[in-house]
Short mmCIF file of C-alpha atoms in Angstrom, two decimals:
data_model
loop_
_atom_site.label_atom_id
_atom_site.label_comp_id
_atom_site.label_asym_id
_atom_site.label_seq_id
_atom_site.Cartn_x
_atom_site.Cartn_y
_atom_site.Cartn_z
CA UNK A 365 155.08 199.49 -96.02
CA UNK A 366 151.56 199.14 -94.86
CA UNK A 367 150.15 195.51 -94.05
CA UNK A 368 146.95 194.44 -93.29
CA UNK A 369 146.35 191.39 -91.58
CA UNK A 370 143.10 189.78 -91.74
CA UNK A 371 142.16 187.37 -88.86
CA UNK A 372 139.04 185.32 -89.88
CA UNK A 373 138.34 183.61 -86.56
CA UNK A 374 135.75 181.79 -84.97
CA UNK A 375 134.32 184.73 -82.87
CA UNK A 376 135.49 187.83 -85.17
CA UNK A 377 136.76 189.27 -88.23
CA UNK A 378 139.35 191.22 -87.16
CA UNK A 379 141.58 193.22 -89.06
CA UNK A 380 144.42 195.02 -87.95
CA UNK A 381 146.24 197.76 -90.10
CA UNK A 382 150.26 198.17 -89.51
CA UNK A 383 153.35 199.87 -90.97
CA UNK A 384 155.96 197.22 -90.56
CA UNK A 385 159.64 196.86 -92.67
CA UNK A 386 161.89 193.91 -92.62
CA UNK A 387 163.64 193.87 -88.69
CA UNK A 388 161.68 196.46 -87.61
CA UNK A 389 158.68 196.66 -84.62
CA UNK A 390 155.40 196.64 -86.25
CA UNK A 391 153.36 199.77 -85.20
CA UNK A 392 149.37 199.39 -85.30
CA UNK A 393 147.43 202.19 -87.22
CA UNK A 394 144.40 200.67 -87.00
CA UNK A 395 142.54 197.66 -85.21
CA UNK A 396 138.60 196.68 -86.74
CA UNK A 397 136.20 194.09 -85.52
CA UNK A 398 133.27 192.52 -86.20
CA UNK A 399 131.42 190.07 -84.01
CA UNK A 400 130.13 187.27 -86.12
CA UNK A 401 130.44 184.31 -83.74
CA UNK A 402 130.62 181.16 -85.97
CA UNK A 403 129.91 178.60 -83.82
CA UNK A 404 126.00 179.86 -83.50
CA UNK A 405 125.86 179.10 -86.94
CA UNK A 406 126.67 175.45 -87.16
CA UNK A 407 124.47 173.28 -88.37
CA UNK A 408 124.35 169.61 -86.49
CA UNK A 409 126.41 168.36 -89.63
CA UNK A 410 128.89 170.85 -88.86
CA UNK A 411 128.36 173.08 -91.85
CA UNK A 412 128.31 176.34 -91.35
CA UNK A 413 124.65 178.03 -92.19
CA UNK A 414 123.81 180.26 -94.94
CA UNK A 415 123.14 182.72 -92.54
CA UNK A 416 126.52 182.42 -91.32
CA UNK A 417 128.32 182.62 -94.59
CA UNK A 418 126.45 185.55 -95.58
CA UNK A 419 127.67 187.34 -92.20
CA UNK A 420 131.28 186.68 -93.07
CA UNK A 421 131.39 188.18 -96.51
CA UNK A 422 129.78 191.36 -95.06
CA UNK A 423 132.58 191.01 -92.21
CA UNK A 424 135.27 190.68 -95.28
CA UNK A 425 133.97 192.94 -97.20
CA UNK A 426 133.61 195.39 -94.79
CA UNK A 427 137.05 194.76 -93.63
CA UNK A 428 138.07 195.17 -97.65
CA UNK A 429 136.52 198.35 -97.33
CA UNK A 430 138.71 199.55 -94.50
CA UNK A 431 141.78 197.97 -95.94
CA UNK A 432 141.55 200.74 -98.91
CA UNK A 433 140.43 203.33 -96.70
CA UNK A 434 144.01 202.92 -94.79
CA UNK A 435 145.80 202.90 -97.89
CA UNK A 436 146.61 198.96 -97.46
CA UNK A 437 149.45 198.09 -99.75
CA UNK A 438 148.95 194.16 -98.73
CA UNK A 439 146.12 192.15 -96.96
CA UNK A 440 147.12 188.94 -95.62
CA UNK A 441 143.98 187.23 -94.78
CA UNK A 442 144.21 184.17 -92.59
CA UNK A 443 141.05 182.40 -91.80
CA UNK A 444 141.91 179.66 -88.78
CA UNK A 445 139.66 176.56 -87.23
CA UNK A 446 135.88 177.63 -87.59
CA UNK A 447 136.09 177.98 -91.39
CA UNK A 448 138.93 174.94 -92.04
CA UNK A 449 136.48 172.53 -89.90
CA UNK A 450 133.64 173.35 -91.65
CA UNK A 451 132.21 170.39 -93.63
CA UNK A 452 131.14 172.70 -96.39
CA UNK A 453 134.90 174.48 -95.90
CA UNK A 454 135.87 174.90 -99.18
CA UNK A 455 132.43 176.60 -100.78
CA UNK A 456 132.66 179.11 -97.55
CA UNK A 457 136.13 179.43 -98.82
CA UNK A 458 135.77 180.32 -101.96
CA UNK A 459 132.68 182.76 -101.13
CA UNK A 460 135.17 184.18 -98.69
CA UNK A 461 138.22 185.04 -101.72
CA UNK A 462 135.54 186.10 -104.12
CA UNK A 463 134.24 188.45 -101.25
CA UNK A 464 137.96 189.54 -100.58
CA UNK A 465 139.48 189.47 -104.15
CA UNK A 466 142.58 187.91 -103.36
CA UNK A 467 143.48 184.30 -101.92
CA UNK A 468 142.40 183.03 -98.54
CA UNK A 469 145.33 181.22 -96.46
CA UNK A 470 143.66 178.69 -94.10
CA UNK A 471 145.97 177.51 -90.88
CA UNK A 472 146.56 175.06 -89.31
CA UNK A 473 145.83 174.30 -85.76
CA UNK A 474 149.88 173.67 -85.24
CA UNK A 475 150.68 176.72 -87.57
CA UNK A 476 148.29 179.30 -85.46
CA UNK A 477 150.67 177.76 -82.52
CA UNK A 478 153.43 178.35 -84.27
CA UNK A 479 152.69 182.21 -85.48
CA UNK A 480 151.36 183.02 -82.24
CA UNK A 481 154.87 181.83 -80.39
CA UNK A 482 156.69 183.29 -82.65
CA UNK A 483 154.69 186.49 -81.83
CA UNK A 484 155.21 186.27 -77.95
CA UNK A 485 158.97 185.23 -78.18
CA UNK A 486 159.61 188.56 -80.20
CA UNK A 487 157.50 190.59 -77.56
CA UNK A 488 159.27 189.13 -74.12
CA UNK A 489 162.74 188.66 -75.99
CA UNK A 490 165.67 186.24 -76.13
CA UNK A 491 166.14 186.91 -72.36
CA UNK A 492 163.03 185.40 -71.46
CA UNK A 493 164.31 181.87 -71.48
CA UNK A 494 161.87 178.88 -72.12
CA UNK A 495 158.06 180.31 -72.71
CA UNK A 496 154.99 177.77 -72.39
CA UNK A 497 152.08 179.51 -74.23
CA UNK A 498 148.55 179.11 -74.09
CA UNK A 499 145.87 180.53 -76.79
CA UNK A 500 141.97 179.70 -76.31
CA UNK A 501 140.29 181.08 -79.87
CA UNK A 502 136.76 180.33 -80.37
CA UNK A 503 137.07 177.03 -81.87
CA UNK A 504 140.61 175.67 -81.01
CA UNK A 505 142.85 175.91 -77.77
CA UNK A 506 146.39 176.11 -78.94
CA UNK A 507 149.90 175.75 -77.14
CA UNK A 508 153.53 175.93 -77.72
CA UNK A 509 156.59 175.67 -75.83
CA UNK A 510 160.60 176.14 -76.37
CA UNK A 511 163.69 177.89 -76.05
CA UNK A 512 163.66 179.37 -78.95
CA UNK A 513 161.30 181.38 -81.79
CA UNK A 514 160.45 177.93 -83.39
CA UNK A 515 158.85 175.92 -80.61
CA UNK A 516 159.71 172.32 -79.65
CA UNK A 517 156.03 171.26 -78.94
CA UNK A 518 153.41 173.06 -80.92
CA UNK A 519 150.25 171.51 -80.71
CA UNK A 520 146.03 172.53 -81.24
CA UNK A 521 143.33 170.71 -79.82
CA UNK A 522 139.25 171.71 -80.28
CA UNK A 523 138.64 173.34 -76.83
CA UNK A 524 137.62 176.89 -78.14
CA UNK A 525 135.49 178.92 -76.28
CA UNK A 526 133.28 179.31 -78.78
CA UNK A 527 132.85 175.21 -79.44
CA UNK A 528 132.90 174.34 -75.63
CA UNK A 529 129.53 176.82 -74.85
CA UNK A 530 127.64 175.75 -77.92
CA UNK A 531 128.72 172.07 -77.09
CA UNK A 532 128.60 171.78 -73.10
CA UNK A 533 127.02 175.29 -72.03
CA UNK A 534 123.79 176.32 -74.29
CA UNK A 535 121.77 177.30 -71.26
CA UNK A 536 122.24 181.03 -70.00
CA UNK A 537 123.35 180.83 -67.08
CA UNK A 538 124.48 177.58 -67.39
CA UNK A 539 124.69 175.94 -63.96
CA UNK A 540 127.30 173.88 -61.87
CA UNK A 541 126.55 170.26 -63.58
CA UNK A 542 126.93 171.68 -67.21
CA UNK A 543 130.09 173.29 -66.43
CA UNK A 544 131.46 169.53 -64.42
CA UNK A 545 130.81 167.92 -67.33
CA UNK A 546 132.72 170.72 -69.18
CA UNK A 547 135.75 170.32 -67.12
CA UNK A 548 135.73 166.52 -67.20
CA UNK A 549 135.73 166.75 -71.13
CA UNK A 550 138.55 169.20 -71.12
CA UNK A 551 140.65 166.85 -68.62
CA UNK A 552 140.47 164.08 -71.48
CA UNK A 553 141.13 166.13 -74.29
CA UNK A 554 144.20 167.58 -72.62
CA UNK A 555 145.81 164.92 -71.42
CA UNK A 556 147.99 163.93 -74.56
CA UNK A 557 149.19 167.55 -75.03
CA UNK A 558 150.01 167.97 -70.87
CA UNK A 559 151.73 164.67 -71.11
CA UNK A 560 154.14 166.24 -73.83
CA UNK A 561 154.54 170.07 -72.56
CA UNK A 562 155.02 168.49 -69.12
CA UNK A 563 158.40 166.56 -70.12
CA UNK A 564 159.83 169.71 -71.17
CA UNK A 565 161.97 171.34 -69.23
CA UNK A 566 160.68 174.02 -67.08
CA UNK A 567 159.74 177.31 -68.68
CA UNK A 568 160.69 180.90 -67.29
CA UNK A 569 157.89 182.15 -68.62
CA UNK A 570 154.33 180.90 -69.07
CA UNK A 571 152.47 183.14 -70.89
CA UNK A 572 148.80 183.25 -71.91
CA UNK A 573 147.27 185.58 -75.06
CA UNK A 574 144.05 185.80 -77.24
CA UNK A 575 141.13 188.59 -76.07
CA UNK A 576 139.20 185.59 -74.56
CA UNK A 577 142.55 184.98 -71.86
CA UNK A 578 143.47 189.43 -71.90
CA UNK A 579 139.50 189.22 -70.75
CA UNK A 580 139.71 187.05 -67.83
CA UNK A 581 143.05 188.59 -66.74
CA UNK A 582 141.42 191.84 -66.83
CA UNK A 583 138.83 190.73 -64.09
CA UNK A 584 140.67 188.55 -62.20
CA UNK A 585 144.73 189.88 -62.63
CA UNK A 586 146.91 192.02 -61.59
CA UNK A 587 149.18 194.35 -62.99
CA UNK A 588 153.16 194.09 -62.14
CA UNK A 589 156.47 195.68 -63.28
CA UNK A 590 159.16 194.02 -64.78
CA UNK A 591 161.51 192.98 -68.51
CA UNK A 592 161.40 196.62 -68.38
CA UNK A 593 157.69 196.89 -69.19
CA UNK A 594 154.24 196.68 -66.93
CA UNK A 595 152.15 193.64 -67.67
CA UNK A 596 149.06 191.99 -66.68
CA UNK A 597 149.23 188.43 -64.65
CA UNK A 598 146.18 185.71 -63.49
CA UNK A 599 146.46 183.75 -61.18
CA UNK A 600 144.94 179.86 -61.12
CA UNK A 601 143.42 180.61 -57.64
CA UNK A 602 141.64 183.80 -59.01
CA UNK A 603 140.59 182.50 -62.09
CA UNK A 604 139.13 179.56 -59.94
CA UNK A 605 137.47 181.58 -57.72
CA UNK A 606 135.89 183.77 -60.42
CA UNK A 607 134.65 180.45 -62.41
CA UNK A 608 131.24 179.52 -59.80
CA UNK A 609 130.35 183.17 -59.79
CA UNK A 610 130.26 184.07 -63.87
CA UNK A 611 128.18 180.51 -64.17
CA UNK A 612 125.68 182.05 -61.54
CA UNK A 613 124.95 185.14 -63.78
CA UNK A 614 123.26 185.50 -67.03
CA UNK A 615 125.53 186.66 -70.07
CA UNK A 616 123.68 190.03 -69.95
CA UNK A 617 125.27 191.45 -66.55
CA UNK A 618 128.56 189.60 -67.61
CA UNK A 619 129.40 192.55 -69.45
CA UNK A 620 128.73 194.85 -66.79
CA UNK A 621 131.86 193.64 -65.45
CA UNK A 622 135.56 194.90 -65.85
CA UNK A 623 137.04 193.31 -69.02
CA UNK A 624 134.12 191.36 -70.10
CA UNK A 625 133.00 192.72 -73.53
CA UNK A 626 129.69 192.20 -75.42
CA UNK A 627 131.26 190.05 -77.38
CA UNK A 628 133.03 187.87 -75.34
CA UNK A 629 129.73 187.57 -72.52
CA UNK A 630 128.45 184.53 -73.90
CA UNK A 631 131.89 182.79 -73.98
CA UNK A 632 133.28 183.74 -70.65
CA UNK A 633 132.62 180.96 -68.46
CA UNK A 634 133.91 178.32 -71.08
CA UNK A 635 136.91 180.18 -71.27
CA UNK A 636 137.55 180.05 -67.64
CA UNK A 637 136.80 176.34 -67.21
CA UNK A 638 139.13 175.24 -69.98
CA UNK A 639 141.83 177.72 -68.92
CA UNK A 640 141.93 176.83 -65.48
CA UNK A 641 141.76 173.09 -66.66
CA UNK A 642 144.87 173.68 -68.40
CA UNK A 643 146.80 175.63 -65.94
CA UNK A 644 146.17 172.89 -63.56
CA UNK A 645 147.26 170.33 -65.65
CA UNK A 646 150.57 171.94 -66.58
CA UNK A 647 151.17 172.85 -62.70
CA UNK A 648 150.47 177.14 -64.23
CA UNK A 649 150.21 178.84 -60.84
CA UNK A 650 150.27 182.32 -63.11
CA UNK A 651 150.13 183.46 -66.78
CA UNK A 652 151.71 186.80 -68.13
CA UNK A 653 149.51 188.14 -70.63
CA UNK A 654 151.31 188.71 -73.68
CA UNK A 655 149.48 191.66 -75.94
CA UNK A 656 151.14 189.90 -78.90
CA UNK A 657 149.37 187.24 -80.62
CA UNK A 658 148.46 185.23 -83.78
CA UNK A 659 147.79 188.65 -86.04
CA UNK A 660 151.43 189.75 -84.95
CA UNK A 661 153.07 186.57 -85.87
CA UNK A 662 151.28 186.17 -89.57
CA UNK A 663 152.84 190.03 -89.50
CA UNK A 664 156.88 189.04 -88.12
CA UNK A 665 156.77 186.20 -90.32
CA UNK A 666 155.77 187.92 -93.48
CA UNK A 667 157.77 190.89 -92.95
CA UNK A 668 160.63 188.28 -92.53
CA UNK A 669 159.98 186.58 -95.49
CA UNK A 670 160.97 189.93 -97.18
CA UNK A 671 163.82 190.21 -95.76
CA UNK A 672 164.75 186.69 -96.95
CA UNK A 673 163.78 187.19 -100.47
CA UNK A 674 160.42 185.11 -99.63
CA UNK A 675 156.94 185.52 -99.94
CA UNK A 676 154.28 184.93 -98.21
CA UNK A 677 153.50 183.35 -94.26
#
């Protein structure tokens, strides 16, 4: 069959077009997105803007469009922590479904934790031992951890990259103080969920995905062999060393270089902070980038669902 899964997120609409079967690998057809950046369009309520609603139902529609065009036989259409924040949530909601046709499922912070794990477990394997994940959206930071596809900490705290540069970094470039305070905010907010991932046992495998962590690790990684496939790795230190010099440039010639796309240059620099916050926090010397994420999991978990005589994510 042909699924399309819908990602309404706090930086894009992004739908991605697949055939997929019950116990079978998933194999992309197509991949669309558009750059809406939701976070621009909060007010200081925390509504989002009528300007912003009306740029996500041209981003759904438009990814309706496409949907047909690629003979879609389902659209699952998730919408995660930008839209379920909102304080006028459920009007954008609805405006979203009519937009759409069809229902709207809305996650939750520990259920995008949950679908992305699920997501990276199926990519690195059984083999792989314990994984420790981390996924930076644009509003929410998520993490999970375990031995096995469900994990035994899943947890989602409001660190996004999109959040933390409206919140802590509105000047372009934003300076050395702006990001301190950034980092000090980060330390508090992650405390609770370090104090819980760190009495786990040890994982094999700590593994970071989401374009905002592929981005960094495309500027600052490496590429290694191994599990029987090439992958991409970032380091603490190089992410740390990286951090002073994209807060020094404006987001302009960000996306001059390698990895940084336009729509990623404004967020760049929170990313980094709050990921290297993290890593440091859960002793992370080095993250494997998975290329599986959140849109893959909604996609396993469906497809399993068949399988099982369910429905739905």
């Amino acid at each position: 069959m042909r699924l399309g899964i819908l990602d309404i997120g706090s930086n894009t609409v992004h739908l991605l077009a697949a055939d997929a079967r019950p116990g079978g690998r998933p194999l992309a057809t197509t991949s669309d997105r558009t750059v809406v950046r939701l976070m621009r369009y909060l007010t200081p309520e925390g509504a989002i803007s009528e300007e912003g609603v009306q740029a996500l139902e041209a981003a759904v529609t438009r990814a309706r469009e496409i949907a047909v065009t690629e003979r879609v036989e389902t659209l699952l259409a998730t919408a995660t922590s930008a839209v379920r924040e909102a304080l006028n949530g459920e009007e954008v909601i609805a405006r979203i479904e009519a937009a759409l046709g069809q229902p709207l499922q809305v996650l939750t912070g520990v259920e995008e934790a949950e679908l992305t794990f699920l997501a990276v477990r199926r990519w690195f394997g059984w083999d792989a031992g314990r994984i420790l994940l981390l996924d930076i959206g644009g509003g929410s930071f998520e993490f999970a951890a375990g031995g096995d596809e469900v994990p035994e900490v899943a947890a989602s705290v409001p660190l996004g990259a999109g959040r933390m540069t409206v919140q802590f970094l509105p000047e372009d470039p934003p300076g050395e103080d702006a990001v301190e305070h950034l980092r000090a905010h980060a330390i508090e907010v992650l405390a609770p969920v370090a104090e819980k991932l760190n009495a786990l046992p040890d994982p094999d495998h700590m593994v970071g995905s989401s374009k905002a962590i592929r981005s960094l690790a495309n500027l600052a990684g490496r590429e290694v062999s191994g599990l029987g496939f090439d992958r991409t790795v970032l380091s603490r230190s190089s992410l740390k060393s990286w951090i002073p010099r994209l807060a020094r440039i404006p987001a302009v010639a960000r996306q001059e270089l390698p990895g940084i796309t336009p729509d990623r240059t404004f967020q760049i620099v929170a990313a980094a902070v709050v990921l290297h916050t993290a890593m440091k926090m859960l002793d992370i010397d080095e993250l494997e980038v998975s290329p599986w994420a959140l849109r893959e999991g909604v996609l396993l978990r469906y497809t399993e669902s068949l399988s099982w005589g369910g429905v739905g994510i």
